[in-house]
PDB file of C-alpha atoms in Angstrom:
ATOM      1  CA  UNK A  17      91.430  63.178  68.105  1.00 94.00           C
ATOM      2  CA  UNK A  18      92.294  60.588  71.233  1.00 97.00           C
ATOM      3  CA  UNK A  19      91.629  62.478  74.415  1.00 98.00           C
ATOM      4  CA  UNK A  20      93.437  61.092  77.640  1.00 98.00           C
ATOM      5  CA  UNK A  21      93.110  62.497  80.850  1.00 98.00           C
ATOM      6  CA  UNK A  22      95.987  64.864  82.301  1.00 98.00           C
ATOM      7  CA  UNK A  23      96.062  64.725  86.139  1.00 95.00           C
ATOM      8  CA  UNK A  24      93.174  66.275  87.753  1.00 94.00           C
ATOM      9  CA  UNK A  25      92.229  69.104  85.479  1.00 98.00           C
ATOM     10  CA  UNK A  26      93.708  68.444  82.149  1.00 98.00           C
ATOM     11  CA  UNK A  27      92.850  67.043  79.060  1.00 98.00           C
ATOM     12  CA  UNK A  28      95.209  65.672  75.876  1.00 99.00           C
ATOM     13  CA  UNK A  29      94.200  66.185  72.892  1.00 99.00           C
ATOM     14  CA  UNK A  30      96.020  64.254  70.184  1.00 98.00           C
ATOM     15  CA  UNK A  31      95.725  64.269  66.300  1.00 96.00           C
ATOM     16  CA  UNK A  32      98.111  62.134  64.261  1.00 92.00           C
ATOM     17  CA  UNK A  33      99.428  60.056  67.187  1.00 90.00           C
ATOM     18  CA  UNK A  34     101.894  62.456  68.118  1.00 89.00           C
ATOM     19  CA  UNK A  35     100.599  66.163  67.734  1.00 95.00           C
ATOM     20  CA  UNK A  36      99.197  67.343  71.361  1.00 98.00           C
ATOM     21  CA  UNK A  37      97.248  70.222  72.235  1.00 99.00           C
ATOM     22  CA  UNK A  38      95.338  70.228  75.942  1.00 99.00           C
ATOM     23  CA  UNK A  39      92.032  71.616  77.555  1.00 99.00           C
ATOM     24  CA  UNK A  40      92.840  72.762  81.139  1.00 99.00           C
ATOM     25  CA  UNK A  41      89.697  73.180  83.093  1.00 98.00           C
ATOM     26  CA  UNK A  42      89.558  76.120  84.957  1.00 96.00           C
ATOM     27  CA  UNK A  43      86.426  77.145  86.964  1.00 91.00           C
ATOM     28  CA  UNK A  44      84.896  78.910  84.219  1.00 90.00           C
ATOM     29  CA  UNK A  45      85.492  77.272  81.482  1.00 97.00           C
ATOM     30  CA  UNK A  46      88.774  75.812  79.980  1.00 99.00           C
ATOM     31  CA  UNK A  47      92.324  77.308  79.028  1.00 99.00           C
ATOM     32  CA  UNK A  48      93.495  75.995  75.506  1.00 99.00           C
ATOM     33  CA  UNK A  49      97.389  75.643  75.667  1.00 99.00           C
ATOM     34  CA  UNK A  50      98.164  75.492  71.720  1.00 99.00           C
ATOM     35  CA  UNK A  51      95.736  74.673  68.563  1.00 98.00           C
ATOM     36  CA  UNK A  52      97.063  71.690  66.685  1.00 98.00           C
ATOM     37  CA  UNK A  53      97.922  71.098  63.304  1.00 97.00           C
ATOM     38  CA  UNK A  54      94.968  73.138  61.067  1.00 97.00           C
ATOM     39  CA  UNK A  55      91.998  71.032  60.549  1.00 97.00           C
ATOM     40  CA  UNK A  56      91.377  70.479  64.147  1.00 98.00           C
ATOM     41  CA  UNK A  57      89.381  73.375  65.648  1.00 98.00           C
ATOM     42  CA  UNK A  58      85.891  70.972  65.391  1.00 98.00           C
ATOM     43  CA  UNK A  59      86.921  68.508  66.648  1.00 98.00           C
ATOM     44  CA  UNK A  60      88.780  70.555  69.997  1.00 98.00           C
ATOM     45  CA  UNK A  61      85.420  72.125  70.281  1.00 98.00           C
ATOM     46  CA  UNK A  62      83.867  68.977  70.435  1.00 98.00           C
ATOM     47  CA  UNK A  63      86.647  68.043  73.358  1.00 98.00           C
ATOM     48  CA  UNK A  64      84.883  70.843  75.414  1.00 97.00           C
ATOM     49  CA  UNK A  65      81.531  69.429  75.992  1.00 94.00           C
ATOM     50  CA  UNK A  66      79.377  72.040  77.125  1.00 91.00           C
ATOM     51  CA  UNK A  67      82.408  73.841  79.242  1.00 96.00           C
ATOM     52  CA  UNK A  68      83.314  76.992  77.136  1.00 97.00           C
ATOM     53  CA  UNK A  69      86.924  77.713  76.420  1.00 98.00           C
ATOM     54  CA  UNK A  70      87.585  81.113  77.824  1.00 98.00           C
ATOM     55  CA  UNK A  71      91.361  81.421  76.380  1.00 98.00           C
ATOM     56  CA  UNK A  72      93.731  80.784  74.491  1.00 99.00           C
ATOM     57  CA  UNK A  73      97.459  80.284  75.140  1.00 99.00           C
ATOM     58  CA  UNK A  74     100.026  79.623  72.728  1.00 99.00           C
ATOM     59  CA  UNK A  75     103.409  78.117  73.696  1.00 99.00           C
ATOM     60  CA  UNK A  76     105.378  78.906  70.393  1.00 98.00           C
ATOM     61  CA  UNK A  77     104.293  79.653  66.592  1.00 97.00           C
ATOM     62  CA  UNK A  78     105.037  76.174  64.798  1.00 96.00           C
ATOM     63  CA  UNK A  79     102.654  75.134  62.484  1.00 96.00           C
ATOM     64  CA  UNK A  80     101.256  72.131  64.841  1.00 96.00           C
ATOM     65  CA  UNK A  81     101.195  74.419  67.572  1.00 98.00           C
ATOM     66  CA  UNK A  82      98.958  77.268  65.967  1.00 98.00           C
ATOM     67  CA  UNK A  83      97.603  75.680  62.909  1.00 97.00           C
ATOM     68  CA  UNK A  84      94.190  75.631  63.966  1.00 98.00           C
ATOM     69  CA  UNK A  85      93.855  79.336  65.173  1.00 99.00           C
ATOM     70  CA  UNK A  86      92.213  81.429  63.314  1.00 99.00           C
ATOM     71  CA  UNK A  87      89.385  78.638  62.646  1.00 99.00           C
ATOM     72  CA  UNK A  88      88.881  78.818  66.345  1.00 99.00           C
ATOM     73  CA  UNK A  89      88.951  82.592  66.690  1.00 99.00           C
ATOM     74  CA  UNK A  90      86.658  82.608  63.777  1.00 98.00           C
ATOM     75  CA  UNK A  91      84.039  80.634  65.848  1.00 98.00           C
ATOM     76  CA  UNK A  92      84.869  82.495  69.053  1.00 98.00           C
ATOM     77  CA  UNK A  93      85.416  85.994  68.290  1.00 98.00           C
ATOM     78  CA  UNK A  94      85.481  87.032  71.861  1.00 97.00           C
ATOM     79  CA  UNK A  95      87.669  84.116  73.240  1.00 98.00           C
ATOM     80  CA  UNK A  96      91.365  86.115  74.072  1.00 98.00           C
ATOM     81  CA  UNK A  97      94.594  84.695  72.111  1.00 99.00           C
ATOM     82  CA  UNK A  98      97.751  84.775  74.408  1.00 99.00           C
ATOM     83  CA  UNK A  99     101.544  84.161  73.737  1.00 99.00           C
ATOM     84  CA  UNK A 100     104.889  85.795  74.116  1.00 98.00           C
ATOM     85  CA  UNK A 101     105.481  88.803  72.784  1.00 98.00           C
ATOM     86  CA  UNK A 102     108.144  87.742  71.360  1.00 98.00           C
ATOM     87  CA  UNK A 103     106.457  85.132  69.054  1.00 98.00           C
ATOM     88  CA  UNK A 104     104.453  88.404  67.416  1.00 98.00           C
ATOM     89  CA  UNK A 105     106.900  88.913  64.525  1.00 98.00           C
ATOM     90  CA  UNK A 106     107.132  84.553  64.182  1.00 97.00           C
ATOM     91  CA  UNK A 107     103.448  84.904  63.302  1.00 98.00           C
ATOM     92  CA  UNK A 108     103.454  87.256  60.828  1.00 97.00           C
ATOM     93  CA  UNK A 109     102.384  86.237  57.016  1.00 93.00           C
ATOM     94  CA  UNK A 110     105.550  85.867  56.306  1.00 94.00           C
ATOM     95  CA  UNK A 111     107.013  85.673  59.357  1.00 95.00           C
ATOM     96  CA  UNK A 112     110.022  88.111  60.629  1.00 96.00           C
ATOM     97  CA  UNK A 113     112.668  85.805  61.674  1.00 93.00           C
ATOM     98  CA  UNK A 114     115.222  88.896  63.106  1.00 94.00           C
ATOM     99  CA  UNK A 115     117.031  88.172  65.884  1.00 93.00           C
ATOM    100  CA  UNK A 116     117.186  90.017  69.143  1.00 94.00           C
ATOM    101  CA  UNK A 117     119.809  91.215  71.178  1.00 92.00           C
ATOM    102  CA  UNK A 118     121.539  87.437  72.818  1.00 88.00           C
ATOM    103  CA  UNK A 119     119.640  85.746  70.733  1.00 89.00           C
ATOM    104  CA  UNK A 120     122.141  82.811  69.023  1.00 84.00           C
ATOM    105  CA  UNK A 121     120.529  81.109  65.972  1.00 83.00           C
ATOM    106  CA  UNK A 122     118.146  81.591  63.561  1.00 86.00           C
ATOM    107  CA  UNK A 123     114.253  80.420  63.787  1.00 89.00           C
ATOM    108  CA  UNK A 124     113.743  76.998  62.836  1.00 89.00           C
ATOM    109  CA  UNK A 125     110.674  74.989  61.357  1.00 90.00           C
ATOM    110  CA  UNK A 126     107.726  75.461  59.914  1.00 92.00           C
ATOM    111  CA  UNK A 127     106.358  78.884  60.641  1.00 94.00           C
ATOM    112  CA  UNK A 128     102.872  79.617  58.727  1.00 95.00           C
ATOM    113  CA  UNK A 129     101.477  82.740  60.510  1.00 97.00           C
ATOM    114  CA  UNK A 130      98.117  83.440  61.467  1.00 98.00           C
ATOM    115  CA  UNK A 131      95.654  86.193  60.284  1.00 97.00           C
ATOM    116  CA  UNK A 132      94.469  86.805  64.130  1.00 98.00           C
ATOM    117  CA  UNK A 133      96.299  89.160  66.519  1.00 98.00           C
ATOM    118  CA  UNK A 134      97.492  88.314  70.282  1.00 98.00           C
ATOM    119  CA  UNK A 135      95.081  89.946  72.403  1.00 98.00           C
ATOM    120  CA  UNK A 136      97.713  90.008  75.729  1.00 98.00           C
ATOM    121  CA  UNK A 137     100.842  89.146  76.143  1.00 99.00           C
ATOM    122  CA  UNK A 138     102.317  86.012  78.365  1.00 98.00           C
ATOM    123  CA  UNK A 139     105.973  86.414  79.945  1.00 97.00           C
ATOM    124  CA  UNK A 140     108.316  84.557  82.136  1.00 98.00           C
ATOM    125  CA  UNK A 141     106.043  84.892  85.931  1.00 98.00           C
ATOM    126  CA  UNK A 142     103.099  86.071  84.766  1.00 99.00           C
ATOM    127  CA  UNK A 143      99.805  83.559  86.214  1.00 98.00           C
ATOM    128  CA  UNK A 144      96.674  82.779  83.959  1.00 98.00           C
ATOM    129  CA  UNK A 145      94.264  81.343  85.456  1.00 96.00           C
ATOM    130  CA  UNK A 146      96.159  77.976  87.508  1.00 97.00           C
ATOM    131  CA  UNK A 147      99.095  78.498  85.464  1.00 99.00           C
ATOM    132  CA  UNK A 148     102.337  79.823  86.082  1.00 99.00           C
ATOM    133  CA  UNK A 149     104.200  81.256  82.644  1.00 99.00           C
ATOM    134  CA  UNK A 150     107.910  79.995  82.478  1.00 99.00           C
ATOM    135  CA  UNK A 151     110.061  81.369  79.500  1.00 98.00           C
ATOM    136  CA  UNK A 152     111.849  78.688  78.087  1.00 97.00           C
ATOM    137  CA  UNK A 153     113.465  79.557  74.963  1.00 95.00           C
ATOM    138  CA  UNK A 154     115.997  76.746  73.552  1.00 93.00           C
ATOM    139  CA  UNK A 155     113.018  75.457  70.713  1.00 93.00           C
ATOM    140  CA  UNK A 156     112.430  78.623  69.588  1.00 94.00           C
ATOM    141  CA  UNK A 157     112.774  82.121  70.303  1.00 94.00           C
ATOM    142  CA  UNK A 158     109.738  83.471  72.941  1.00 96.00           C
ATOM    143  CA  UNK A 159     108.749  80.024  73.597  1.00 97.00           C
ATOM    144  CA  UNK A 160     106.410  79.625  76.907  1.00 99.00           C
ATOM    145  CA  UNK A 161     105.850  76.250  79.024  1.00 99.00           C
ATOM    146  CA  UNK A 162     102.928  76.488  81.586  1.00 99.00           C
ATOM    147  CA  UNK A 163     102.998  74.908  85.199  1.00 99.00           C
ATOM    148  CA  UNK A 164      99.237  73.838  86.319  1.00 98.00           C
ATOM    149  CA  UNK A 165     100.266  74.650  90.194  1.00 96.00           C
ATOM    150  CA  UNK A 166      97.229  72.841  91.327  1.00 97.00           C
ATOM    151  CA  UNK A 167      98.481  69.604  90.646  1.00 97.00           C
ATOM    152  CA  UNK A 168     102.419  69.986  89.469  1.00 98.00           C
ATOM    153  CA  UNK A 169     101.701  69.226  85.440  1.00 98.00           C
ATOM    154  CA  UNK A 170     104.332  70.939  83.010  1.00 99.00           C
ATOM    155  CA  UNK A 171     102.779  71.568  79.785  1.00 99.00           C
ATOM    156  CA  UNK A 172     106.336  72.251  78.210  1.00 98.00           C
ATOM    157  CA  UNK A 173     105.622  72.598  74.307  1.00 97.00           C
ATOM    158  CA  UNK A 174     108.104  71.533  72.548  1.00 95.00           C
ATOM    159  CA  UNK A 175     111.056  72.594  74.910  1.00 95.00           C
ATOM    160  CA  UNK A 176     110.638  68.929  75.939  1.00 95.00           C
ATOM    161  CA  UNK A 177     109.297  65.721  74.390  1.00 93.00           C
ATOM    162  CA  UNK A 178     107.919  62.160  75.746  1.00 93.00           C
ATOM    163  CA  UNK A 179     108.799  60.347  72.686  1.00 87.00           C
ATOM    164  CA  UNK A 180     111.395  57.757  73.405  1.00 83.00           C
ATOM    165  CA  UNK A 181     110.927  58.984  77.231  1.00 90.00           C
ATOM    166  CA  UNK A 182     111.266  62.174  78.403  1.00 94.00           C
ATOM    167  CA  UNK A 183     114.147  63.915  76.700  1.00 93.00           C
ATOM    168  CA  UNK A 184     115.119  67.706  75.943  1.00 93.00           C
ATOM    169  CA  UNK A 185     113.912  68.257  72.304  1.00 87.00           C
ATOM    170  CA  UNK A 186     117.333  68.503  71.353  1.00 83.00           C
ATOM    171  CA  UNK A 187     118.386  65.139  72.824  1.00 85.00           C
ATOM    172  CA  UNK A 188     114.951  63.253  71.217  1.00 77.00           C
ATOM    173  CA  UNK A 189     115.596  60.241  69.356  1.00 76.00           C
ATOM    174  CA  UNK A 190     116.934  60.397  65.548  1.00 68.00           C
ATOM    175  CA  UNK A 191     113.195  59.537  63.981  1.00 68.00           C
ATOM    176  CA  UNK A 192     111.702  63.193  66.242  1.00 68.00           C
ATOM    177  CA  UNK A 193     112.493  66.110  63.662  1.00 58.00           C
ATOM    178  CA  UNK A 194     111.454  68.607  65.541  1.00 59.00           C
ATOM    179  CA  UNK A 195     114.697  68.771  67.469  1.00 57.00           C
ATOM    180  CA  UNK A 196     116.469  69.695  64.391  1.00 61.00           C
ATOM    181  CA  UNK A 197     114.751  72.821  65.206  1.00 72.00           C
ATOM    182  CA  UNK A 198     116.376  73.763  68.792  1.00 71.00           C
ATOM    183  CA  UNK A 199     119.420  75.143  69.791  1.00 88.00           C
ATOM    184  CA  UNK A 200     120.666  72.438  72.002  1.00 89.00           C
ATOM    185  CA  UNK A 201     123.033  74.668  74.571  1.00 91.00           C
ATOM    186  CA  UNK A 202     120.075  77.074  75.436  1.00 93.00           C
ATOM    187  CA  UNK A 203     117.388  74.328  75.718  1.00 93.00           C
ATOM    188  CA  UNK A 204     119.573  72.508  78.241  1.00 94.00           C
ATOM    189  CA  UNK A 205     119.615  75.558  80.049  1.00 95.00           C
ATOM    190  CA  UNK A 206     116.271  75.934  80.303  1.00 96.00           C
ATOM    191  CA  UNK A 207     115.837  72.298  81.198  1.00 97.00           C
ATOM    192  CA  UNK A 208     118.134  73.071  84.201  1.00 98.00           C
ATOM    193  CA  UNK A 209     115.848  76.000  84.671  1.00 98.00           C
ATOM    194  CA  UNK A 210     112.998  73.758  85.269  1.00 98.00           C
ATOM    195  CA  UNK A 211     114.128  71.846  88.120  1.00 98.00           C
ATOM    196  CA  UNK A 212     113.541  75.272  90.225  1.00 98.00           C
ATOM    197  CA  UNK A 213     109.404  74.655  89.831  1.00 98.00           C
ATOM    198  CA  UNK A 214     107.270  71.743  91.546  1.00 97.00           C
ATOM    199  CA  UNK A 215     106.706  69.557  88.605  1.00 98.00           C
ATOM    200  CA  UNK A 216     104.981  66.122  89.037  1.00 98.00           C
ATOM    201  CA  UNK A 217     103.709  65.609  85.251  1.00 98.00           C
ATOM    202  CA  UNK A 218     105.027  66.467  82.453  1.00 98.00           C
ATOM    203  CA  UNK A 219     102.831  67.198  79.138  1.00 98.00           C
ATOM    204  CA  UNK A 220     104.194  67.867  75.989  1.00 97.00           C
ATOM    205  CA  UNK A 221     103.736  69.016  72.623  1.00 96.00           C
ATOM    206  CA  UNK A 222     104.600  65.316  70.978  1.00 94.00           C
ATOM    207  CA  UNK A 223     104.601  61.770  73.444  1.00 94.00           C
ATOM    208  CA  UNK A 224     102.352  60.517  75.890  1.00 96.00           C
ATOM    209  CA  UNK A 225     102.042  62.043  79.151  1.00 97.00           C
ATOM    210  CA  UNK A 226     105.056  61.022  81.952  1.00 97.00           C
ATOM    211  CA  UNK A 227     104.330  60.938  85.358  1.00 96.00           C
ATOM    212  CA  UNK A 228     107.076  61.657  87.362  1.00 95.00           C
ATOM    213  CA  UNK A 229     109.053  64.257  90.052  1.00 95.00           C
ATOM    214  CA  UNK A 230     111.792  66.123  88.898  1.00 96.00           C
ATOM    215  CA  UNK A 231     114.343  62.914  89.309  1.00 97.00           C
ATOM    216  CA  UNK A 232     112.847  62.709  85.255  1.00 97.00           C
ATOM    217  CA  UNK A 233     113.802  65.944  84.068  1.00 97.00           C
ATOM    218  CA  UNK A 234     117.310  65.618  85.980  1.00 98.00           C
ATOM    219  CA  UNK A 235     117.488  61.683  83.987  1.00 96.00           C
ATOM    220  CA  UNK A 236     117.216  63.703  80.743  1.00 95.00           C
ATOM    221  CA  UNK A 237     119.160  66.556  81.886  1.00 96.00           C
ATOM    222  CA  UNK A 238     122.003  64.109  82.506  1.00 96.00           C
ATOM    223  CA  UNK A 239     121.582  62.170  79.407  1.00 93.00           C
ATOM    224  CA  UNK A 240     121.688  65.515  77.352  1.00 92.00           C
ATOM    225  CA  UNK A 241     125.474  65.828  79.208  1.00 91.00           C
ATOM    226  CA  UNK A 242     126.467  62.700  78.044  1.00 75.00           C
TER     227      UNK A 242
END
């Protein structure tokens, strides 16, 4: 895995090139946001150093979001697993792809399950640690992003990507598959969403990090309107 520095208290984890996870140091150890594509869990631990990981957080339940965790609940039984209620029923063996009341179009991508169980639940407000919980569904149903407030990073999932420069996953360029996955009218919503939060960074689930105020988001925003 490449690991590249994330402002002042992340860390990027990368496998592939283009699959992200990150290590958000907290004062007690580290928040995980996401657990790669399976295969991965040694070499995340590794990332750590000798600064436990205390949780982890789960922005949505593709397979190169949560493929690596139940390897890394295996080896740390007592480390908490934290998502969106919502996403229970996506990471089910098979999963249960029912929609909800307003809900418009089916789950999309590759959804594997996991053997372990959420421990809490994560919703729209709610603060872990540094980070403040934003709902933004558009990706997939019960999909989280999570705003470091220390130091203004977005870790957005896959609600946005930094391949190609920062675009809505929806809007990525032709070679990104996973926005086949979104639906396009409620991820620009959520996009607009965003500018209401003090972003500075943003780091996503595929693309290098992008520095930047929210005159980025409001670039991609505007190309999406095109």
């Amino acid at each position: 895995m490449r690991i590249t520095r994330v402002g002042e208290h992340g860390l990027q984890l990368t496998r592939l090139g283009f699959v992200n996870c990150y290590l958000v140091r907290e004062d007690a150890g580290y928040t995980l946001i996401d657990a790669s594509l399976k295969g991965s869990a040694d070499e995340i631990l590794k990332a750590t150093g000798t600064m436990p990981i205390k949780r982890i957080l789960l922005t949505h339940p593709h397979v190169d979001h949560v493929g690596s965790v139940d390897a890394l609940i295996a080896k740390m039984p007592d480390v908490p697993l934290g998502g969106s209620e919502r996403i229970v029923p996506l990471l089910h063996q098979p999963p249960d792809k029912s929609l909800r009341p307003g809900e418009t179009g089916p789950a999309r991508g590759g959804l594997p399950g996991i053997a372990s169980k959420l421990s809490f639940f994560v919703e729209d407000g709610d603060r872990v640690g540094s980070l403040l919980a934003i709902s933004t569904p558009g990706h997939i149903h019960g999909h989280l992003a999570f705003l470091d407030e220390r130091d203004g990073t977005l870790y957005a999932g896959d609600e946005l990507a930094t391949i190609g420069g920062l675009r809505i996953t929806g809007w990525a360029p032709w070679w990104f598959p996973m926005k086949a996955f979104s639906d396009r009218a409620t991820a620009k919503q959520t996009a607009v969403k965003l500018l209401n939060y003090d972003v500075r960074r943003y780091a996503c689930g595929h693309g290098s990090v992008v520095e930047g105020d929210l005159a980025v988001l409001q670039q991609a925003i505007a190309e999406a309107n095109l």
